Tab-separated table of C-alpha atoms in Angstrom:
chain	number	residue	atom	x	y	z
M	1	UNK	CA	43.818	-136.882	-10.864
M	2	UNK	CA	43.068	-134.102	-13.370
M	3	UNK	CA	41.534	-130.933	-11.893
M	4	UNK	CA	40.451	-127.607	-13.362
M	5	UNK	CA	42.757	-125.572	-11.115
M	6	UNK	CA	45.950	-123.549	-11.274
M	7	UNK	CA	47.768	-124.687	-8.130
M	8	UNK	CA	46.310	-126.202	-4.949
M	9	UNK	CA	47.418	-123.244	-2.837
M	10	UNK	CA	45.127	-120.772	-4.660
M	11	UNK	CA	42.024	-122.902	-5.193
M	12	UNK	CA	39.824	-121.071	-2.685
M	13	UNK	CA	41.001	-117.585	-3.665
M	14	UNK	CA	40.512	-118.367	-7.362
M	15	UNK	CA	37.000	-119.669	-6.707
M	16	UNK	CA	36.116	-116.539	-4.722
M	17	UNK	CA	37.380	-114.299	-7.516
M	18	UNK	CA	35.212	-116.216	-9.953
M	19	UNK	CA	32.242	-116.011	-7.632
M	20	UNK	CA	32.649	-112.243	-7.365
M	21	UNK	CA	32.686	-111.925	-11.146
M	22	UNK	CA	29.580	-114.082	-11.530
M	23	UNK	CA	27.526	-112.530	-8.719
M	24	UNK	CA	27.759	-108.726	-8.494
M	25	UNK	CA	24.891	-108.812	-5.992
M	26	UNK	CA	27.452	-110.106	-3.461
M	27	UNK	CA	30.450	-108.414	-1.891
M	28	UNK	CA	33.284	-110.949	-1.984
M	29	UNK	CA	36.374	-110.097	0.045
M	30	UNK	CA	38.901	-112.495	-1.457
M	31	UNK	CA	41.782	-111.522	0.820
M	32	UNK	CA	39.833	-111.851	4.078
M	33	UNK	CA	37.624	-114.738	2.876
M	34	UNK	CA	34.195	-113.258	3.583
M	35	UNK	CA	31.110	-113.283	1.310
M	36	UNK	CA	28.427	-110.699	2.175
M	37	UNK	CA	25.088	-109.745	0.615
M	38	UNK	CA	25.652	-106.351	-0.970
M	39	UNK	CA	22.783	-104.578	0.820
M	40	UNK	CA	24.019	-105.558	4.306
M	41	UNK	CA	23.519	-104.458	6.965
M	42	UNK	CA	19.737	-104.320	6.561
M	43	UNK	CA	18.174	-101.994	9.140
M	44	UNK	CA	16.300	-103.817	11.904
M	45	UNK	CA	17.056	-107.265	10.484
M	46	UNK	CA	18.739	-110.139	12.319
M	47	UNK	CA	21.782	-111.250	10.334
M	48	UNK	CA	22.637	-114.906	9.682
M	49	UNK	CA	26.292	-115.884	9.375
M	50	UNK	CA	27.608	-119.346	8.607
M	51	UNK	CA	30.726	-120.895	7.173
M	52	UNK	CA	32.931	-123.917	7.000
M	53	UNK	CA	35.597	-125.554	4.926
M	54	UNK	CA	35.476	-125.071	1.176
M	55	UNK	CA	34.669	-128.066	-1.002
M	56	UNK	CA	30.975	-128.291	-0.077
M	57	UNK	CA	29.674	-125.742	-2.594
M	58	UNK	CA	27.183	-124.185	-2.935
M	59	UNK	CA	27.265	-124.415	0.887
M	60	UNK	CA	27.873	-121.780	2.358
M	61	UNK	CA	28.800	-118.875	0.100
M	62	UNK	CA	26.224	-119.915	-2.472
M	63	UNK	CA	23.480	-119.413	0.100
M	64	UNK	CA	24.214	-115.729	0.772
M	65	UNK	CA	21.455	-113.355	-0.270
M	66	UNK	CA	17.910	-112.190	0.488
M	67	UNK	CA	15.937	-114.886	2.299
M	68	UNK	CA	18.943	-116.843	3.496
M	69	UNK	CA	22.422	-115.952	4.835
M	70	UNK	CA	23.707	-112.430	5.342
M	71	UNK	CA	27.331	-113.578	5.139
M	72	UNK	CA	29.482	-116.676	4.846
M	73	UNK	CA	33.080	-117.468	5.776
M	74	UNK	CA	34.846	-120.014	3.537
M	75	UNK	CA	37.819	-121.819	5.030
M	76	UNK	CA	40.460	-123.752	3.168
M	77	UNK	CA	39.300	-127.042	1.668
M	78	UNK	CA	37.732	-129.154	4.440
M	79	UNK	CA	39.188	-126.752	7.040
M	80	UNK	CA	37.269	-124.468	9.374
M	81	UNK	CA	37.396	-120.726	8.795
M	82	UNK	CA	39.174	-118.776	11.528
M	83	UNK	CA	37.516	-116.566	14.169
M	84	UNK	CA	38.773	-113.332	12.553
M	85	UNK	CA	36.737	-114.161	9.426
M	86	UNK	CA	33.601	-114.740	11.465
M	87	UNK	CA	34.009	-111.530	13.466
M	88	UNK	CA	34.630	-109.554	10.279
M	89	UNK	CA	31.487	-111.083	8.740
M	90	UNK	CA	29.394	-110.345	11.837
M	91	UNK	CA	30.549	-106.730	11.921
M	92	UNK	CA	29.762	-106.288	8.222
M	93	UNK	CA	26.150	-107.458	8.538
M	94	UNK	CA	25.061	-106.463	12.048
M	95	UNK	CA	22.357	-103.781	12.007
M	96	UNK	CA	22.013	-103.725	15.785
M	97	UNK	CA	19.357	-106.470	15.783
M	98	UNK	CA	21.914	-109.210	16.462
M	99	UNK	CA	23.644	-112.005	14.569
M	100	UNK	CA	22.834	-115.720	14.482
M	101	UNK	CA	25.778	-118.051	13.856
M	102	UNK	CA	24.725	-121.286	12.098
M	103	UNK	CA	27.397	-123.856	12.946
M	104	UNK	CA	27.768	-127.387	11.596
M	105	UNK	CA	28.860	-129.813	14.305
M	106	UNK	CA	32.520	-130.264	13.428
M	107	UNK	CA	35.093	-129.671	16.141
M	108	UNK	CA	37.025	-126.931	14.343
M	109	UNK	CA	33.878	-125.052	13.337
M	110	UNK	CA	32.444	-125.249	16.859
M	111	UNK	CA	35.615	-124.016	18.573
M	112	UNK	CA	36.212	-121.187	16.121
M	113	UNK	CA	32.616	-119.958	16.078
M	114	UNK	CA	32.558	-120.049	19.905
M	115	UNK	CA	35.679	-117.900	20.006
M	116	UNK	CA	34.286	-115.579	17.345
M	117	UNK	CA	31.060	-115.127	19.316
M	118	UNK	CA	33.058	-113.993	22.355
M	119	UNK	CA	35.126	-111.581	20.273
M	120	UNK	CA	32.051	-110.185	18.516
M	121	UNK	CA	30.264	-109.647	21.805
M	122	UNK	CA	33.332	-107.763	23.073
M	123	UNK	CA	32.737	-105.428	20.124
M	124	UNK	CA	29.116	-104.893	21.158
M	125	UNK	CA	27.508	-107.332	18.695
M	126	UNK	CA	24.749	-109.519	20.141
M	127	UNK	CA	25.351	-113.108	19.006
M	128	UNK	CA	23.319	-116.315	19.245
M	129	UNK	CA	24.475	-119.725	17.989
M	130	UNK	CA	22.669	-122.770	16.600
M	131	UNK	CA	24.480	-126.089	16.182
M	132	UNK	CA	23.396	-128.321	13.282
M	133	UNK	CA	23.787	-132.044	14.101
M	134	UNK	CA	21.391	-133.983	11.891
M	135	UNK	CA	23.406	-136.986	10.670
M	136	UNK	CA	22.051	-140.249	12.106
M	137	UNK	CA	24.751	-142.452	10.603
M	138	UNK	CA	27.294	-142.272	13.434
M	139	UNK	CA	27.438	-140.683	16.885
M	140	UNK	CA	31.109	-139.627	16.842
M	141	UNK	CA	33.502	-139.372	13.917
M	142	UNK	CA	36.986	-138.233	12.974
M	143	UNK	CA	35.868	-134.594	13.039
M	144	UNK	CA	33.088	-134.467	15.628
M	145	UNK	CA	31.888	-135.136	19.121
M	146	UNK	CA	28.278	-136.106	18.609
M	147	UNK	CA	26.388	-136.146	15.338
M	148	UNK	CA	27.733	-134.448	12.243
M	149	UNK	CA	26.061	-131.453	10.641
M	150	UNK	CA	25.128	-132.157	7.029
M	151	UNK	CA	22.076	-131.608	4.809
M	152	UNK	CA	19.883	-130.012	7.461
M	153	UNK	CA	22.189	-126.991	7.296
M	154	UNK	CA	20.352	-125.959	4.142
M	155	UNK	CA	16.957	-126.260	5.857
M	156	UNK	CA	18.157	-124.250	8.868
M	157	UNK	CA	19.679	-121.494	6.758
M	158	UNK	CA	16.655	-121.202	4.472
M	159	UNK	CA	13.899	-121.291	7.082
M	160	UNK	CA	15.693	-119.193	9.707
M	161	UNK	CA	16.759	-116.842	6.932
M	162	UNK	CA	13.122	-116.321	5.959
M	163	UNK	CA	12.223	-115.641	9.592
M	164	UNK	CA	14.956	-113.022	9.798
M	165	UNK	CA	13.813	-111.478	6.511
M	166	UNK	CA	10.379	-110.943	8.072
M	167	UNK	CA	11.944	-108.916	10.883
M	168	UNK	CA	11.555	-111.407	13.727
M	169	UNK	CA	13.793	-110.705	16.749
M	170	UNK	CA	16.977	-112.669	17.395
M	171	UNK	CA	15.477	-114.972	20.011
M	172	UNK	CA	12.669	-115.991	17.642
M	173	UNK	CA	15.006	-116.544	14.681
M	174	UNK	CA	17.221	-118.657	16.928
M	175	UNK	CA	14.204	-120.667	18.132
M	176	UNK	CA	13.097	-121.323	14.556
M	177	UNK	CA	16.596	-122.489	13.609
M	178	UNK	CA	16.728	-124.831	16.604
M	179	UNK	CA	13.301	-126.236	15.787
M	180	UNK	CA	14.354	-127.002	12.220
M	181	UNK	CA	17.528	-128.747	13.370
M	182	UNK	CA	15.684	-130.779	15.999
M	183	UNK	CA	13.140	-131.868	13.381
M	184	UNK	CA	15.768	-132.899	10.781
M	185	UNK	CA	17.736	-136.087	10.162
M	186	UNK	CA	20.145	-137.106	7.378
M	187	UNK	CA	21.907	-140.170	6.016
M	188	UNK	CA	24.509	-140.297	3.225
M	189	UNK	CA	26.160	-142.872	1.008
M	190	UNK	CA	29.385	-142.748	-1.015
M	191	UNK	CA	29.967	-144.580	-4.266
M	192	UNK	CA	33.486	-143.166	-4.601
M	193	UNK	CA	35.972	-141.193	-2.529
M	194	UNK	CA	36.581	-137.481	-2.995
M	195	UNK	CA	39.900	-135.938	-4.025
M	196	UNK	CA	41.261	-132.831	-2.328
M	197	UNK	CA	43.408	-130.489	-4.445
M	198	UNK	CA	46.277	-130.670	-1.963
M	199	UNK	CA	46.416	-134.480	-1.970
M	200	UNK	CA	45.592	-135.011	-5.629
M	201	UNK	CA	44.373	-138.558	-5.029
M	202	UNK	CA	41.339	-140.163	-3.356
M	203	UNK	CA	41.090	-139.441	0.364
M	204	UNK	CA	40.221	-143.047	1.184
M	205	UNK	CA	40.173	-146.401	-0.554
M	206	UNK	CA	36.780	-147.615	-1.719
M	207	UNK	CA	37.234	-150.674	-3.907
M	208	UNK	CA	35.314	-151.080	-7.135
M	209	UNK	CA	32.007	-152.799	-6.547
M	210	UNK	CA	31.611	-151.472	-2.977
M	211	UNK	CA	29.873	-148.496	-1.360
M	212	UNK	CA	30.097	-146.841	2.058
M	213	UNK	CA	26.869	-146.341	4.003
M	214	UNK	CA	26.660	-143.363	6.354
M	215	UNK	CA	29.599	-141.432	4.928
M	216	UNK	CA	30.386	-137.884	6.097
M	217	UNK	CA	30.857	-134.849	3.865
M	218	UNK	CA	34.644	-134.912	4.413
M	219	UNK	CA	34.946	-138.575	3.561
M	220	UNK	CA	34.650	-139.719	7.176
M	221	UNK	CA	33.889	-143.416	7.664
M	222	UNK	CA	30.261	-144.446	7.812
M	223	UNK	CA	28.442	-147.364	9.395
M	224	UNK	CA	29.596	-150.116	7.060
M	225	UNK	CA	30.730	-151.099	3.603
M	226	UNK	CA	28.647	-153.322	1.391
M	227	UNK	CA	28.744	-154.636	-2.146
M	228	UNK	CA	27.159	-152.198	-4.586
M	229	UNK	CA	23.366	-151.961	-4.205
M	230	UNK	CA	20.551	-150.745	-6.428
M	231	UNK	CA	19.120	-147.258	-6.077
M	232	UNK	CA	16.001	-148.706	-4.474
M	233	UNK	CA	17.992	-150.715	-1.934
M	234	UNK	CA	20.070	-147.662	-0.994
M	235	UNK	CA	16.912	-145.585	-0.584
M	236	UNK	CA	15.460	-148.167	1.797
M	237	UNK	CA	18.608	-148.184	3.950
M	238	UNK	CA	18.849	-144.378	4.069
M	239	UNK	CA	15.178	-143.660	4.724
M	240	UNK	CA	14.802	-146.420	7.293
M	241	UNK	CA	17.895	-145.220	9.170
M	242	UNK	CA	16.334	-141.751	9.378
M	243	UNK	CA	12.878	-142.992	10.353
M	244	UNK	CA	14.330	-145.132	13.138
M	245	UNK	CA	15.360	-141.861	14.743
M	246	UNK	CA	12.787	-139.296	13.596
M	247	UNK	CA	9.283	-140.866	13.504
M	248	UNK	CA	7.611	-137.818	11.898
M	249	UNK	CA	4.084	-136.940	13.009
M	250	UNK	CA	3.498	-134.414	10.213
M	251	UNK	CA	4.595	-133.944	6.583
M	252	UNK	CA	8.284	-133.666	5.783
M	253	UNK	CA	10.580	-131.624	3.604
M	254	UNK	CA	12.813	-133.914	1.571
M	255	UNK	CA	16.305	-133.078	0.348
M	256	UNK	CA	17.888	-135.559	-2.045
M	257	UNK	CA	21.385	-134.146	-2.200
M	258	UNK	CA	24.218	-135.066	-4.534
M	259	UNK	CA	27.729	-135.315	-3.102
M	260	UNK	CA	29.291	-133.538	-6.082
M	261	UNK	CA	29.880	-136.065	-8.854
M	262	UNK	CA	26.483	-137.738	-9.186
M	263	UNK	CA	24.497	-136.483	-12.210
M	264	UNK	CA	20.925	-135.274	-11.923
M	265	UNK	CA	19.758	-138.226	-14.009
M	266	UNK	CA	20.787	-140.515	-11.145
M	267	UNK	CA	19.622	-138.143	-8.396
M	268	UNK	CA	16.121	-137.882	-9.834
M	269	UNK	CA	15.983	-141.655	-10.159
M	270	UNK	CA	17.145	-141.976	-6.572
M	271	UNK	CA	14.491	-139.478	-5.515
M	272	UNK	CA	11.841	-141.664	-7.142
M	273	UNK	CA	12.967	-144.512	-4.896
M	274	UNK	CA	13.077	-142.268	-1.805
M	275	UNK	CA	9.500	-141.179	-2.526
M	276	UNK	CA	8.454	-144.810	-2.961
M	277	UNK	CA	9.923	-145.790	0.401
M	278	UNK	CA	8.377	-142.796	2.178
M	279	UNK	CA	5.000	-143.696	0.679
M	280	UNK	CA	5.332	-147.303	1.793
M	281	UNK	CA	6.241	-146.117	5.303
M	282	UNK	CA	3.219	-143.801	5.416
M	283	UNK	CA	5.211	-140.542	5.578
M	284	UNK	CA	3.513	-137.611	3.771
M	285	UNK	CA	5.790	-135.310	1.763
M	286	UNK	CA	5.242	-131.535	1.634
M	287	UNK	CA	8.142	-130.378	-0.569
M	288	UNK	CA	11.089	-131.979	-2.377
M	289	UNK	CA	14.452	-130.505	-3.377
M	290	UNK	CA	16.838	-132.479	-5.595
M	291	UNK	CA	20.352	-131.452	-6.579
M	292	UNK	CA	23.897	-130.762	-5.427
M	293	UNK	CA	23.663	-128.488	-2.380
M	294	UNK	CA	25.929	-129.875	0.381
M	295	UNK	CA	28.705	-131.557	-1.540
M	296	UNK	CA	32.053	-133.223	-0.948
M	297	UNK	CA	34.205	-132.091	-3.869
M	298	UNK	CA	34.046	-134.832	-6.527
M	299	UNK	CA	32.555	-137.597	-4.390
M	300	UNK	CA	29.955	-139.764	-6.110
M	301	UNK	CA	26.982	-140.530	-3.914
M	302	UNK	CA	23.976	-138.914	-2.302
M	303	UNK	CA	22.378	-138.052	1.000
M	304	UNK	CA	18.771	-137.877	2.154
M	305	UNK	CA	17.541	-135.297	4.651
M	306	UNK	CA	14.028	-135.212	6.107
M	307	UNK	CA	12.617	-132.334	8.132
M	308	UNK	CA	9.296	-132.649	9.935
M	309	UNK	CA	7.402	-129.387	9.451
M	310	UNK	CA	4.265	-127.548	10.502
M	311	UNK	CA	2.339	-124.871	8.591
M	312	UNK	CA	4.576	-122.047	9.840
M	313	UNK	CA	7.834	-123.774	8.893
M	314	UNK	CA	6.399	-124.651	5.491
M	315	UNK	CA	5.388	-121.012	4.948
M	316	UNK	CA	8.927	-119.921	5.774
M	317	UNK	CA	10.376	-122.588	3.469
M	318	UNK	CA	8.185	-121.324	0.616
M	319	UNK	CA	9.123	-117.670	1.275
M	320	UNK	CA	11.124	-115.937	-1.483
M	321	UNK	CA	14.876	-116.509	-1.630
M	322	UNK	CA	17.520	-115.150	-3.993
M	323	UNK	CA	21.013	-116.623	-3.656
M	324	UNK	CA	23.452	-118.132	-6.164
M	325	UNK	CA	22.603	-121.647	-5.020
M	326	UNK	CA	18.894	-121.418	-4.172
M	327	UNK	CA	16.248	-119.083	-5.544
M	328	UNK	CA	12.497	-118.916	-5.965
M	329	UNK	CA	9.614	-116.483	-5.509
M	330	UNK	CA	11.576	-113.343	-6.470
């Protein structure tokens, strides 16, 4: 497989150096693997810290900035960051108002963020944690106990980030983040496997003419394999799987997310089918976001995330945000 890299061992460091050069509004510590908004700590503001394995860009480093994360900790490709990174990030952004850790439900992330929270609290930093577990495809997987954390991570980071930007206290920002996660469900599909730089070949075998329904963002197995389906058929499977679990009573946010190698031409077409299915199922849509936001290296495919919202959550979603990966209203 041909890749635009130097050597696999320096992929993350090289990407962070490039990120620093492209985004002077961020402080990027390449050696210690921490990305921080340059104006942190912001007096009186709750700080949001997240992180995870690299390979899912723009998640998480691309969501650092006003209106979203205060800091992010990138691990090696598909590998959790270590507690020292998280503690360093928390110390860099804590203003005394506390820090909220946003943690995707993967075993390594959960264990390391739990340890980091204890270490940070030993240093006098008040920490709260929110676990994102929105994927309805499978209950347990190769990397998790319980549901995986996927596309809803973006909704949690954006909406809780807006709440923090308004100066809400830690317990309220945490409550908002939990509400968003509880109201969100996701389902993904892979048309091809991804390729990690270290392996240099596809991480699993997906024969030509087949797709994997319910895939995870690390290439974890899904619910089943089927012969290739049309965009409309895939949309029906994904949306129905979500609605079997969510049953929204109010309008929803919709994320149609590319897995890294699917062009916008296809994603917008897929979104048209998602909107058709939601209309046929009687689900009103408040806002739609289409693009590559929670990716899996060069995997072809897409995921759908729905979040049931009320007027307050919608107001926070619409609030200004300025990050490398998401920006409006500023």
